[in-house]
Short mmCIF file of C-alpha atoms and ligand atoms in Angstrom, two decimals:
data_model
loop_
_atom_site.label_atom_id
_atom_site.label_comp_id
_atom_site.label_asym_id
_atom_site.label_seq_id
_atom_site.Cartn_x
_atom_site.Cartn_y
_atom_site.Cartn_z
CA MET S 7 3.11 169.88 106.12
CA ILE S 8 4.20 173.01 108.79
CA LYS S 9 4.34 176.47 107.35
CA ILE S 10 7.08 178.52 108.97
CA LEU S 11 8.48 181.90 108.75
CA HIS S 12 12.04 182.62 109.72
CA LEU S 13 13.52 186.15 110.54
CA SER S 14 16.73 187.04 112.20
CA ASP S 15 18.70 189.87 113.26
CA ILE S 16 16.15 192.81 113.26
CA HIS S 17 18.67 194.95 115.51
CA MET S 18 15.50 197.83 116.23
CA GLY S 19 17.07 200.95 117.64
CA SER S 20 20.30 200.85 115.86
CA GLY S 21 21.71 203.31 112.63
CA PHE S 22 20.20 206.43 114.03
CA SER S 23 22.81 208.23 112.60
CA HIS S 24 21.50 207.36 109.55
CA GLY S 25 18.11 208.74 110.04
CA GLN S 26 16.36 212.20 110.66
CA ILE S 27 13.73 212.93 113.46
CA ASN S 28 10.18 212.98 112.64
CA PRO S 29 8.52 216.37 113.26
CA ASN S 30 5.41 214.28 113.91
CA ASN S 31 5.95 212.10 116.36
CA GLY S 32 9.73 212.80 117.80
CA LEU S 33 10.57 209.64 116.41
CA ASN S 34 13.93 208.93 114.46
CA THR S 35 12.65 207.85 111.24
CA ARG S 36 15.81 204.99 111.02
CA LEU S 37 13.60 203.24 113.92
CA GLU S 38 10.41 203.86 111.96
CA ASP S 39 11.93 202.05 109.13
CA PHE S 40 12.65 198.88 111.17
CA VAL S 41 9.41 198.84 112.71
CA ASN S 42 7.70 199.27 109.61
CA THR S 43 10.05 196.12 108.12
CA LEU S 44 9.58 194.14 111.02
CA SER S 45 5.49 194.99 110.42
CA LYS S 46 6.08 193.31 107.19
CA CYS S 47 6.82 190.08 108.17
CA ILE S 48 4.70 189.78 110.75
CA ASP S 49 1.91 190.68 108.22
CA ARG S 50 3.03 187.75 105.79
CA ALA S 51 3.43 185.20 108.65
CA ILE S 52 -0.48 186.35 109.40
CA SER S 53 -1.75 186.56 106.01
CA GLU S 54 -0.01 183.32 104.78
CA SER S 55 -1.17 182.30 108.32
CA VAL S 56 2.05 180.19 109.05
CA ASP S 57 1.88 177.63 112.37
CA LEU S 58 5.22 178.82 113.79
CA VAL S 59 8.02 181.99 113.56
CA ILE S 60 11.46 181.26 114.35
CA PHE S 61 13.72 184.54 115.53
CA GLY S 62 16.94 183.82 114.86
CA GLY S 63 18.31 186.12 117.48
CA ASP S 64 19.56 190.04 118.09
CA ALA S 65 16.62 191.92 118.49
CA PHE S 66 18.21 195.23 119.07
CA PRO S 67 21.70 197.01 119.71
CA ASP S 68 22.12 195.59 122.49
CA ALA S 69 20.45 194.01 126.09
CA THR S 70 18.91 197.23 127.06
CA PRO S 71 16.90 199.34 124.98
CA PRO S 72 15.16 202.11 126.05
CA PRO S 73 11.20 201.18 126.85
CA TYR S 74 9.97 203.10 123.26
CA VAL S 75 12.23 200.62 121.74
CA GLN S 76 11.37 197.45 123.28
CA GLU S 77 7.70 198.59 123.26
CA ALA S 78 7.43 198.95 119.28
CA PHE S 79 9.15 195.05 119.21
CA ALA S 80 6.88 193.92 121.46
CA ARG S 81 3.42 195.89 119.42
CA GLN S 82 4.47 193.86 116.31
CA PHE S 83 5.04 190.13 118.20
CA ARG S 84 2.16 191.20 119.85
CA ARG S 85 0.44 190.67 116.78
CA LEU S 86 1.63 186.57 116.04
CA VAL S 87 0.45 185.84 120.01
CA ASP S 88 -3.73 187.35 118.83
CA ALA S 89 -2.76 185.48 115.82
CA ASP S 90 -2.11 182.32 118.12
CA ILE S 91 0.95 181.70 116.09
CA PRO S 92 3.72 180.13 118.26
CA THR S 93 7.52 181.99 117.87
CA VAL S 94 10.18 180.99 119.14
CA LEU S 95 12.43 183.94 120.12
CA LEU S 96 16.29 182.77 119.68
CA VAL S 97 18.91 185.20 122.40
CA GLY S 98 21.38 186.67 120.28
CA ASN S 99 25.04 188.02 121.44
CA HIS S 100 23.54 191.84 121.35
CA ASP S 101 20.43 190.53 123.27
CA GLN S 102 22.70 188.73 126.64
CA HIS S 103 23.56 191.37 129.36
CA SER S 104 26.62 190.50 131.34
CA GLN S 105 24.62 190.89 134.64
CA GLY S 106 23.04 188.00 136.49
CA ASN S 107 22.57 184.58 134.99
CA GLY S 108 21.71 184.21 131.54
CA GLY S 109 19.93 187.68 131.73
CA ALA S 110 18.77 188.74 128.44
CA SER S 111 16.16 191.36 126.67
CA LEU S 112 13.93 188.98 125.49
CA CYS S 113 13.62 186.94 128.57
CA ILE S 114 10.61 189.23 129.79
CA TYR S 115 8.48 187.44 127.86
CA ARG S 116 8.67 183.90 129.19
CA THR S 117 8.48 185.61 132.93
CA LEU S 118 5.34 187.09 131.67
CA GLY S 119 4.10 183.95 130.18
CA VAL S 120 3.23 185.16 126.95
CA PRO S 121 1.01 183.22 125.37
CA GLY S 122 2.49 180.65 122.86
CA PHE S 123 6.05 182.24 122.78
CA ILE S 124 9.18 180.26 123.68
CA VAL S 125 13.13 182.47 125.01
CA GLY S 126 15.46 180.08 123.88
CA ASP S 127 18.50 180.99 125.91
CA THR S 128 19.53 178.33 127.08
CA ILE S 129 20.52 174.97 124.77
CA ASP S 130 17.13 173.01 125.14
CA THR S 131 14.65 171.16 122.87
CA HIS S 132 11.44 172.40 122.84
CA HIS S 133 8.36 170.34 121.49
CA ILE S 134 5.91 172.41 119.81
CA GLN S 135 2.26 171.83 119.13
CA THR S 136 1.27 173.70 116.09
CA ARG S 137 -2.20 173.93 113.89
CA ASN S 138 -0.63 171.29 111.45
CA GLY S 139 1.31 169.01 113.63
CA SER S 140 3.70 168.80 116.11
CA VAL S 141 7.50 170.07 115.37
CA GLN S 142 10.74 170.05 117.65
CA VAL S 143 13.31 172.99 117.98
CA ILE S 144 16.82 172.88 119.80
CA THR S 145 17.52 176.26 120.55
CA LEU S 146 21.33 177.17 120.68
CA PRO S 147 22.28 180.93 122.08
CA TRP S 148 24.88 182.41 121.22
CA LEU S 149 28.04 180.91 123.32
CA THR S 150 30.09 182.86 125.15
CA HIS S 151 33.44 181.56 126.93
CA SER S 152 31.10 181.16 130.06
CA THR S 153 28.54 179.17 128.80
CA LEU S 154 30.27 175.83 128.68
CA LEU S 155 33.47 176.49 130.06
CA THR S 156 34.58 177.78 133.33
CA ARG S 157 38.19 180.51 133.86
CA PRO S 158 40.17 178.20 135.21
CA GLU S 159 39.95 176.15 132.14
CA THR S 160 40.73 179.15 129.58
CA GLU S 161 43.38 180.61 131.79
CA GLY S 162 46.31 180.59 129.69
CA LEU S 163 44.71 179.58 126.49
CA ALA S 164 45.11 181.63 122.99
CA LEU S 165 41.44 182.13 121.49
CA SER S 166 41.56 179.45 118.76
CA GLU S 167 42.46 177.04 121.77
CA VAL S 168 39.44 178.33 123.68
CA ASN S 169 37.43 177.92 120.26
CA ASP S 170 38.53 173.90 120.18
CA LEU S 171 37.96 173.30 123.83
CA LEU S 172 34.16 175.23 123.18
CA ILE S 173 33.28 172.97 120.46
CA SER S 174 34.54 169.40 122.30
CA ARG S 175 31.99 170.94 125.00
CA LEU S 176 29.40 171.98 122.85
CA ASN S 177 29.55 168.78 120.65
CA PRO S 178 28.51 166.22 123.83
CA VAL S 179 25.69 168.64 124.60
CA LEU S 180 23.81 168.80 121.31
CA GLU S 181 24.73 165.15 120.89
CA GLY S 182 22.28 164.74 123.95
CA GLU S 183 19.45 166.89 122.61
CA ILE S 184 19.61 164.63 119.54
CA ARG S 185 19.19 161.49 121.34
CA ARG S 186 16.48 162.90 122.92
CA LEU S 187 14.44 163.85 119.74
CA ASP S 188 11.45 161.91 118.37
CA PRO S 189 12.88 160.69 115.33
CA GLU S 190 9.31 160.72 114.03
CA LEU S 191 8.50 164.80 114.32
CA PRO S 192 10.53 167.00 112.05
CA THR S 193 13.21 168.69 113.68
CA ILE S 194 14.93 172.32 113.58
CA LEU S 195 17.94 173.18 114.95
CA LEU S 196 17.42 177.40 115.75
CA ALA S 197 20.90 178.40 116.58
CA HIS S 198 22.99 182.13 116.65
CA LEU S 199 26.69 181.32 115.61
CA MET S 200 29.20 182.30 113.28
CA ALA S 201 29.20 179.16 111.31
CA ASP S 202 32.74 178.58 109.58
CA ARG S 203 31.86 178.57 105.47
CA ALA S 204 29.90 181.80 106.11
CA SER S 205 30.73 184.65 103.74
CA TYR S 206 30.78 188.17 105.55
CA GLY S 207 32.18 190.74 102.63
CA ALA S 208 34.70 193.07 103.35
CA GLU S 209 35.41 192.39 107.32
CA ARG S 210 36.14 188.71 107.05
CA PHE S 211 39.81 189.23 107.38
CA LEU S 212 38.76 190.42 110.89
CA ALA S 213 36.88 187.46 111.47
CA VAL S 214 39.40 185.51 113.57
CA GLY S 215 38.77 186.65 117.41
CA LYS S 216 35.66 187.81 117.08
CA GLY S 217 34.28 185.36 119.34
CA PHE S 218 33.67 181.33 118.22
CA THR S 219 32.82 179.81 115.11
CA ILE S 220 31.34 176.72 114.94
CA PRO S 221 32.12 174.31 112.13
CA LEU S 222 29.34 173.36 109.41
CA SER S 223 29.43 169.33 109.91
CA LEU S 224 27.96 170.38 113.65
CA LEU S 225 24.95 171.59 111.86
CA THR S 226 24.55 169.27 108.78
CA ARG S 227 23.39 166.32 110.76
CA PRO S 228 20.36 164.50 109.30
CA CYS S 229 17.93 164.41 112.23
CA PHE S 230 17.74 168.22 111.30
CA ASP S 231 15.55 169.26 108.61
CA TYR S 232 15.94 172.53 108.43
CA VAL S 233 18.95 175.04 110.06
CA ALA S 234 17.92 178.06 111.16
CA LEU S 235 20.49 180.32 111.59
CA GLY S 236 20.98 184.10 112.84
CA HIS S 237 24.06 186.46 113.66
CA VAL S 238 25.71 187.00 109.81
CA HIS S 239 23.49 190.03 108.30
CA ARG S 240 24.02 188.70 104.82
CA HIS S 241 21.68 186.31 103.26
CA GLN S 242 22.69 182.69 102.64
CA ASN S 243 22.43 178.81 102.31
CA LEU S 244 25.95 177.62 103.78
CA ASN S 245 24.85 173.46 102.41
CA LYS S 246 25.56 173.31 98.95
CA SER S 247 23.32 170.03 99.21
CA ASN S 248 20.84 171.63 100.42
CA ASP S 249 20.13 168.66 102.92
CA PRO S 250 19.70 169.98 105.34
CA PRO S 251 19.10 173.67 104.34
CA VAL S 252 21.40 175.54 106.57
CA ILE S 253 20.10 179.40 106.38
CA TYR S 254 21.35 182.74 107.33
CA PRO S 255 17.83 184.90 106.65
CA GLY S 256 20.50 187.80 107.29
CA SER S 257 18.80 191.22 108.89
CA ILE S 258 15.75 192.39 108.14
CA GLU S 259 17.16 196.12 106.77
CA ARG S 260 20.79 197.57 106.29
CA VAL S 261 22.21 198.27 109.86
CA ASP S 262 25.27 200.38 108.29
CA PHE S 263 26.92 200.70 104.93
CA SER S 264 28.63 196.94 104.92
CA GLU S 265 25.00 195.95 103.98
CA GLU S 266 24.79 198.66 100.62
CA LYS S 267 24.94 195.94 98.26
CA GLU S 268 22.86 193.10 99.94
CA ASP S 269 18.91 192.29 99.42
CA LYS S 270 17.31 192.03 102.77
CA GLY S 271 14.15 189.52 103.88
CA TYR S 272 12.92 186.39 105.95
CA VAL S 273 12.71 182.90 104.80
CA LEU S 274 9.23 180.90 104.40
CA ILE S 275 9.62 177.17 104.70
CA GLU S 276 7.36 174.01 104.42
CA LEU S 277 8.43 171.38 106.39
CA GLU S 278 8.23 167.96 107.08
CA LYS S 279 10.03 165.15 108.35
CA GLY S 280 12.94 164.35 105.95
CA HIS S 281 12.42 167.31 103.78
CA ALA S 282 12.72 171.16 103.91
CA GLU S 283 11.23 173.74 100.96
CA TRP S 284 12.42 177.15 101.79
CA GLU S 285 11.66 180.13 99.42
CA PHE S 286 13.95 183.67 100.57
CA CYS S 287 11.67 186.40 100.11
CA PRO S 288 12.94 190.28 99.95
CA LEU S 289 11.93 193.05 101.69
CA SER S 290 12.16 196.54 100.11
CA VAL S 291 14.10 198.47 102.46
CA ARG S 292 15.89 202.00 102.18
CA SER S 293 18.54 201.80 100.20
CA PHE S 294 22.20 202.96 101.36
CA CYS S 295 24.43 204.38 98.59
CA THR S 296 28.33 205.19 98.49
CA ILE S 297 29.88 207.92 96.24
CA GLU S 298 33.46 207.44 96.08
CA VAL S 299 35.23 210.23 93.78
CA ASN S 300 39.04 211.04 93.27
CA LEU S 301 39.29 214.67 92.08
CA ALA S 302 43.18 215.09 92.16
CA GLU S 303 43.07 214.80 88.32
CA ALA S 304 40.25 216.72 87.44
CA GLU S 305 40.73 220.23 86.07
CA GLU S 306 37.06 221.55 87.15
CA PRO S 307 36.62 219.24 90.66
CA GLN S 308 33.36 220.91 91.35
CA GLN S 309 31.60 219.85 88.17
CA ALA S 310 33.15 216.24 88.59
CA LEU S 311 32.12 216.23 92.26
CA ILE S 312 28.18 216.92 90.96
CA LYS S 313 28.32 215.23 87.93
CA ALA S 314 29.45 212.04 90.09
CA ILE S 315 26.34 212.56 92.43
CA LYS S 316 23.94 212.82 90.09
CA LYS S 317 25.22 209.58 87.99
CA LYS S 318 23.48 207.80 91.43
CA GLU S 319 20.05 207.10 92.79
CA ILE S 320 20.18 209.28 95.21
CA LYS S 321 15.95 209.92 96.06
CA ASP S 322 15.22 208.70 99.70
CA ALA S 323 18.72 207.12 100.43
CA VAL S 324 21.24 207.29 103.11
CA VAL S 325 24.07 208.38 100.96
CA ARG S 326 27.77 209.25 102.00
CA LEU S 327 29.85 211.13 99.58
CA ILE S 328 33.57 210.46 100.34
CA TYR S 329 36.02 212.50 97.75
CA LYS S 330 39.76 213.02 97.64
CA LEU S 331 41.39 216.10 96.53
CA ARG S 332 44.92 218.15 96.75
CA SER S 333 44.56 220.89 98.96
CA GLU S 334 44.95 223.65 96.30
CA GLN S 335 41.58 222.37 94.49
CA LEU S 336 39.90 223.00 98.15
CA ASP S 337 38.65 226.93 97.35
CA LEU S 338 37.07 225.39 93.92
CA ILE S 339 34.55 223.03 95.95
CA ASP S 340 31.18 225.40 96.07
CA ASN S 341 29.89 223.18 99.15
CA PRO S 342 26.41 224.99 99.57
CA ALA S 343 26.05 223.32 95.93
CA VAL S 344 27.10 220.14 97.21
CA HIS S 345 24.71 220.06 100.01
CA GLN S 346 22.13 220.92 97.55
CA ALA S 347 23.10 218.20 95.19
CA LEU S 348 22.45 215.95 97.63
CA ALA S 349 19.48 217.20 99.30
CA GLU S 350 16.91 214.75 98.43
CA ALA S 351 18.97 212.30 100.19
CA HIS S 352 17.25 210.61 103.09
CA ASN S 353 20.25 211.46 105.06
CA TYR S 354 23.87 212.00 103.79
CA THR S 355 27.86 212.32 104.87
CA ILE S 356 30.23 214.57 103.28
CA ARG S 357 33.68 213.62 103.65
CA PRO S 358 37.13 215.45 101.62
CA GLU S 359 40.33 213.18 102.27
CA LEU S 360 43.34 215.49 101.38
CA ILE S 361 45.75 213.82 99.01
CA SER S 362 48.90 214.66 100.61
CA GLN S 363 51.43 215.69 97.83
CA LEU S 364 54.73 214.62 99.94
CA ALA S 365 53.74 211.12 99.68
CA ARG S 366 54.64 209.25 103.56
CA PRO S 367 57.63 206.56 102.93
CA ARG S 368 56.28 203.46 103.57
CA LEU S 369 57.59 202.23 107.21
CA PRO S 370 60.31 199.07 106.24
CA GLU S 371 58.20 196.92 109.10
CA LEU S 372 55.03 197.33 107.22
CA GLY S 373 56.45 196.76 103.53
CA VAL S 374 55.56 194.39 101.04
CA GLY S 375 55.92 190.71 101.58
CA SER S 376 56.42 191.07 105.18
CA SER S 377 53.07 189.77 107.04
CA ILE S 378 52.19 190.67 109.83
CA ASP S 379 48.92 190.67 112.20
CA PRO S 380 47.06 193.79 112.31
CA MET S 381 48.00 194.78 116.19
CA GLU S 382 51.39 194.63 115.33
CA ALA S 383 50.94 196.55 112.58
CA LEU S 384 48.78 198.88 114.44
CA LYS S 385 52.02 199.25 117.12
CA THR S 386 54.45 199.55 114.55
CA TYR S 387 52.39 202.55 112.97
CA LEU S 388 52.23 203.91 116.17
CA ASP S 389 55.59 203.71 117.58
CA ASN S 390 56.64 205.71 114.21
CA ARG S 391 54.25 208.58 115.03
CA GLU S 392 55.10 211.00 117.75
CA ASP S 393 52.38 213.26 116.98
CA LEU S 394 50.02 210.22 118.18
CA ARG S 395 51.89 209.16 121.16
CA GLU S 396 49.01 210.53 123.71
CA ILE S 397 46.23 208.41 122.04
CA SER S 398 48.23 205.51 121.32
CA ALA S 399 47.50 203.34 124.15
CA ASP S 400 43.82 204.21 123.68
CA MET S 401 43.95 203.23 119.85
CA LEU S 402 45.61 200.00 120.62
CA GLU S 403 42.78 199.30 123.34
CA ALA S 404 40.04 200.17 121.10
CA ALA S 405 41.88 198.38 118.46
CA GLN S 406 41.91 195.32 120.97
CA CYS S 407 38.24 195.60 121.23
CA LEU S 408 37.29 196.14 117.66
CA LEU S 409 39.13 192.46 116.75
CA ALA S 410 37.52 190.72 119.74
CA GLY S 411 34.47 192.13 119.98
CA LYS S 412 31.00 192.09 118.19
CA ASP S 413 30.28 192.70 115.10
CA GLU S 414 27.02 190.89 113.80
MN1 MN G 4 24.73 188.63 116.43
#
């Protein structure tokens, strides 16, 4: 039996806006949070003396982290080298650099020849000798247009057609790896991807157009004993039959408010040929707290606001306060007192929203019953807003980027 620790989506160096500067060392406290949480994962790998650590991708928010963030990451993973624990680092979308061929922030570990470390930046099968026997790991890094397709092939195709073409290319490549597997050895597929049955929460209606979606059927193959995923930040098992388990461990820390209600952690696995026992191990991480309150009808808005804050556990949390009020109530809010009420939070933002007295009539093109895609809706809206004319092109471009861009 082989013991494995599977973690993913570290995103070290992100979320600085949720932190503060630690006056003792000048570091953002959110970097310290991420480093602490990662160190708890590594502690467990060592205390449990696992035979292998697999990382599902997205080490940093982008491919060029500042040196002190790189170093903080390396200092933790270095402990696995010292403990003689082989480690596979998979390349996620945030790790890839558009310059050079296959360049990724994690490739430095291969270049330096770090003992026991494997970087998964291509589709490949790795035979790993652990203290408790051999295991084979197929690495499937984040796929982009250029991974398996050439530009002339994709020209003029809709995004969904490019997706289909990519899947049709991926299929035989994966099949090739599968045919070369040793059927006697336990096997892991380690992949950074968006699977078509993953649930992402609030942003799921935007999922189409955000990179490629891989059908679950491609992953639930009997030749795999465990499918280790990265990319989606919410922990979940995609395979109801659990044969094989198809697991997103999720991110190890809350990267933003969309993860407010999610548990964070990593996964411990006991693997043998034909069977995998797995367990989600929650990490205690900094809590995020949204306080939303509508004061428009409140006779004493200040008291109502303070009461709403007092109802929540905000000590040491990252807090955002959003309150709605009418313009004539503005003078009734005692801002210093609101800041005072939030003072025990680790970090907070306050967003008052004015409720317009004259409700803007809904544009007929955007009315109930007309189905319209987000870009069309935005265009229609902007066409009707004289005052936004100057920035409307920029807004459309930004929206396009958001819809097509990386999210996880
Ligand atoms: Mn990702």
